[in-house]
mmCIF file of C-alpha atoms in Angstrom:
data_model
loop_
_atom_site.group_PDB
_atom_site.id
_atom_site.type_symbol
_atom_site.label_atom_id
_atom_site.label_comp_id
_atom_site.label_asym_id
_atom_site.label_seq_id
_atom_site.Cartn_x
_atom_site.Cartn_y
_atom_site.Cartn_z
ATOM 1 C CA MET A 1 -24.713 12.527 1.173
ATOM 2 C CA LEU A 2 -23.313 9.045 0.500
ATOM 3 C CA PHE A 3 -26.323 8.165 -1.643
ATOM 4 C CA LEU A 4 -25.793 11.253 -3.816
ATOM 5 C CA LEU A 5 -22.083 10.584 -4.208
ATOM 6 C CA LEU A 6 -22.703 6.957 -5.206
ATOM 7 C CA PHE A 7 -25.529 7.930 -7.557
ATOM 8 C CA VAL A 8 -23.460 10.575 -9.358
ATOM 9 C CA PHE A 9 -20.620 8.059 -9.671
ATOM 10 C CA TRP A 10 -23.095 5.499 -11.090
ATOM 11 C CA ILE A 11 -24.343 7.948 -13.709
ATOM 12 C CA LEU A 12 -20.801 8.974 -14.677
ATOM 13 C CA LEU A 13 -19.758 5.354 -15.141
ATOM 14 C CA ASN A 14 -22.762 4.597 -17.349
ATOM 15 C CA GLY A 15 -22.112 7.482 -19.695
ATOM 16 C CA HIS A 16 -25.745 8.043 -20.650
ATOM 17 C CA ILE A 17 -29.037 8.383 -18.781
ATOM 18 C CA THR A 18 -32.113 6.245 -19.305
ATOM 19 C CA VAL A 19 -35.041 5.533 -17.017
ATOM 20 C CA GLU A 20 -33.747 2.010 -16.444
ATOM 21 C CA ILE A 21 -30.263 3.225 -15.442
ATOM 22 C CA VAL A 22 -31.730 5.827 -13.070
ATOM 23 C CA LEU A 23 -34.085 3.303 -11.400
ATOM 24 C CA ILE A 24 -31.518 0.531 -11.039
ATOM 25 C CA GLY A 25 -28.840 3.003 -9.924
ATOM 26 C CA GLY A 26 -31.177 4.538 -7.375
ATOM 27 C CA CYS A 27 -32.005 1.123 -5.916
ATOM 28 C CA VAL A 28 -28.379 -0.081 -5.819
ATOM 29 C CA CYS A 29 -27.070 3.190 -4.391
ATOM 30 C CA GLY A 30 -29.853 3.280 -1.818
ATOM 31 C CA LEU A 31 -29.112 -0.275 -0.703
ATOM 32 C CA LEU A 32 -25.385 0.473 -0.483
ATOM 33 C CA ALA A 33 -26.025 3.615 1.550
ATOM 34 C CA VAL A 34 -28.331 1.781 3.970
ATOM 35 C CA PHE A 35 -25.875 -1.125 4.281
ATOM 36 C CA SER A 36 -22.984 1.269 4.904
ATOM 37 C CA TYR A 37 -24.923 3.099 7.584
ATOM 38 C CA LYS A 38 -26.318 0.052 9.402
ATOM 39 C CA HIS A 39 -23.451 -2.413 9.203
ATOM 40 C CA LEU A 40 -20.351 -0.306 8.672
ATOM 41 C CA ARG A 41 -21.512 2.678 10.784
ATOM 42 C CA PHE A 42 -20.558 4.971 7.919
ATOM 43 C CA THR A 43 -22.596 8.151 8.053
ATOM 44 C CA GLY A 44 -20.899 9.958 5.196
ATOM 45 C CA ASN A 45 -19.695 12.813 7.385
ATOM 46 C CA GLY A 46 -16.092 12.135 6.363
ATOM 47 C CA ILE A 47 -16.763 12.659 2.650
ATOM 48 C CA PRO A 48 -16.356 16.478 2.681
ATOM 49 C CA GLY A 49 -13.013 16.097 4.487
ATOM 50 C CA PHE A 50 -11.863 13.523 1.953
ATOM 51 C CA CYS A 51 -12.874 15.816 -0.919
ATOM 52 C CA ARG A 52 -10.947 18.647 0.724
ATOM 53 C CA SER A 53 -7.799 16.536 1.123
ATOM 54 C CA PHE A 54 -8.013 14.788 -2.274
ATOM 55 C CA PRO A 55 -5.607 17.165 -4.102
ATOM 56 C CA ALA A 56 -2.997 16.710 -1.358
ATOM 57 C CA LEU A 57 -3.498 12.914 -1.450
ATOM 58 C CA LEU A 58 -3.069 12.872 -5.213
ATOM 59 C CA SER A 59 0.073 14.992 -4.910
ATOM 60 C CA TYR A 60 1.420 12.605 -2.245
ATOM 61 C CA PHE A 61 0.857 9.527 -4.413
ATOM 62 C CA ILE A 62 2.503 11.164 -7.441
ATOM 63 C CA TYR A 63 5.466 12.120 -5.240
ATOM 64 C CA LEU A 64 5.604 8.543 -3.859
ATOM 65 C CA ILE A 65 5.720 7.037 -7.353
ATOM 66 C CA GLY A 66 8.518 9.453 -8.281
ATOM 67 C CA GLN A 67 10.488 8.524 -5.155
ATOM 68 C CA ILE A 68 10.057 4.814 -5.871
ATOM 69 C CA PHE A 69 11.483 5.383 -9.352
ATOM 70 C CA LEU A 70 14.426 7.450 -8.065
ATOM 71 C CA SER A 71 15.157 4.939 -5.298
ATOM 72 C CA ASN A 72 15.193 2.138 -7.862
ATOM 73 C CA LEU A 73 17.873 4.023 -9.796
ATOM 74 C CA GLN A 74 19.917 4.654 -6.627
ATOM 75 C CA VAL A 75 19.755 0.992 -5.589
ATOM 76 C CA MET A 76 20.728 -0.179 -9.079
ATOM 77 C CA LYS A 77 23.657 2.244 -9.069
ATOM 78 C CA LYS A 78 24.698 1.067 -5.608
ATOM 79 C CA ILE A 79 24.569 -2.600 -6.634
ATOM 80 C CA LEU A 80 26.040 -2.382 -10.134
ATOM 81 C CA ILE A 81 28.665 0.341 -9.794
ATOM 82 C CA PHE A 82 29.691 0.483 -6.131
ATOM 83 C CA ARG A 83 29.280 -3.163 -5.219
ATOM 84 C CA ASP A 84 32.620 -3.472 -3.342
ATOM 85 C CA SER A 85 32.498 -0.126 -1.531
ATOM 86 C CA CYS A 86 29.066 -0.616 0.023
ATOM 87 C CA ALA A 87 29.188 0.185 3.757
ATOM 88 C CA GLY A 88 26.343 -2.209 4.525
ATOM 89 C CA PRO A 89 22.867 -1.849 5.938
ATOM 90 C CA LYS A 90 22.128 0.464 8.840
ATOM 91 C CA LEU A 91 19.279 0.618 11.353
ATOM 92 C CA VAL A 92 17.963 4.115 12.006
ATOM 93 C CA TRP A 93 15.461 5.284 14.616
ATOM 94 C CA PHE A 94 13.850 8.668 14.160
ATOM 95 C CA SER A 95 10.845 10.632 15.309
ATOM 96 C CA SER A 96 8.306 11.335 12.605
ATOM 97 C CA GLY A 97 6.459 14.161 14.338
ATOM 98 C CA LEU A 98 3.170 12.792 12.958
ATOM 99 C CA HIS A 99 0.233 12.586 15.362
ATOM 100 C CA GLU A 100 -2.376 10.432 13.636
ATOM 101 C CA GLU A 101 -2.010 6.661 13.354
ATOM 102 C CA GLY A 102 -3.120 6.693 9.712
ATOM 103 C CA THR A 103 -0.411 9.094 8.602
ATOM 104 C CA GLN A 104 2.228 7.234 10.644
ATOM 105 C CA LEU A 105 1.200 4.022 8.898
ATOM 106 C CA ALA A 106 1.272 5.764 5.513
ATOM 107 C CA LEU A 107 4.822 6.941 6.253
ATOM 108 C CA ALA A 108 5.931 3.441 7.294
ATOM 109 C CA ASN A 109 4.413 1.909 4.156
ATOM 110 C CA SER A 110 5.894 4.618 1.929
ATOM 111 C CA ILE A 111 9.345 3.971 3.380
ATOM 112 C CA SER A 112 8.945 0.230 2.796
ATOM 113 C CA LEU A 113 7.738 0.768 -0.766
ATOM 114 C CA THR A 114 10.810 2.738 -1.743
ATOM 115 C CA PRO A 115 13.688 0.394 -2.644
ATOM 116 C CA GLY A 116 16.635 0.393 -0.273
ATOM 117 C CA THR A 117 14.603 0.957 2.885
ATOM 118 C CA VAL A 118 12.336 -1.239 4.994
ATOM 119 C CA THR A 119 10.328 -0.183 8.026
ATOM 120 C CA VAL A 120 11.235 -2.572 10.831
ATOM 121 C CA SER A 121 9.209 -1.125 13.702
ATOM 122 C CA LEU A 122 6.575 1.553 14.132
ATOM 123 C CA GLY A 123 6.162 2.979 17.616
ATOM 124 C CA LYS A 124 3.990 5.753 19.015
ATOM 125 C CA ASP A 125 6.259 8.493 17.666
ATOM 126 C CA THR A 126 9.364 6.644 16.494
ATOM 127 C CA ILE A 127 10.069 4.591 13.423
ATOM 128 C CA CYS A 128 12.879 2.072 13.015
ATOM 129 C CA VAL A 129 14.069 1.667 9.438
ATOM 130 C CA CYS A 130 16.663 -0.667 7.951
ATOM 131 C CA ALA A 131 18.440 1.192 5.159
ATOM 132 C CA LEU A 132 20.637 -0.403 2.505
ATOM 133 C CA SER A 133 23.376 2.150 3.098
ATOM 134 C CA PRO A 134 24.158 5.043 5.482
ATOM 135 C CA GLU A 135 23.315 7.517 2.683
ATOM 136 C CA PHE A 136 19.776 6.151 2.456
ATOM 137 C CA ALA A 137 19.508 6.335 6.248
ATOM 138 C CA GLU A 138 20.491 10.018 6.352
ATOM 139 C CA GLU A 139 17.897 10.924 3.713
ATOM 140 C CA LEU A 140 15.119 9.491 5.893
ATOM 141 C CA LYS A 141 15.391 12.019 8.715
ATOM 142 C CA ASP A 142 14.675 14.984 6.448
ATOM 143 C CA SER A 143 12.210 13.141 4.242
ATOM 144 C CA ALA A 144 9.675 15.108 2.240
ATOM 145 C CA PHE A 145 7.248 12.268 2.969
ATOM 146 C CA ILE A 146 6.930 13.595 6.516
ATOM 147 C CA ASP A 147 6.298 17.177 5.379
ATOM 148 C CA ARG A 148 3.612 16.073 2.935
ATOM 149 C CA LEU A 149 1.916 13.877 5.537
ATOM 150 C CA LYS A 150 1.957 16.739 8.060
ATOM 151 C CA THR A 151 0.191 18.833 5.433
ATOM 152 C CA LEU A 152 -2.418 16.097 5.090
ATOM 153 C CA GLU A 153 -2.904 15.974 8.868
ATOM 154 C CA GLY A 154 -3.467 19.736 8.881
ATOM 155 C CA ILE A 155 -6.054 19.496 6.093
ATOM 156 C CA GLN A 156 -7.947 16.715 7.838
ATOM 157 C CA ASP A 157 -7.911 18.523 11.207
ATOM 158 C CA GLY A 158 -8.935 21.889 9.778
#
């Protein structure tokens, strides 16, 4: 399975097919597949699950980029317009409801990537976030990041 995926990717990147490209690609892809199996213990069984969850992953990353942009605007507004009325940073602890370590880590990194918030601590089911203002802190508890990551957990489990 991994060999076929790598080989198709090789052919797509080359743009045209010749005997030389097929032979070299077959050798390189074969060596990579053997190396991945022997040394990385990668059997390729996770590839169908990844292909199934790819649209949701793409949607998540597009949403993340949009939230980074919007958070930049909010932080600029907070700094430039309301500089004297800022209530100050606030620490917030909340339960994410996510079960897998990978999605919890993705949530923590997504929170840290958006301006105005930094993940301070990541526990088994709780996350501690330092927010630039109380408004940013309140938005975290009902974050769409969590809903999208729960969807991803459901796709990977199912």
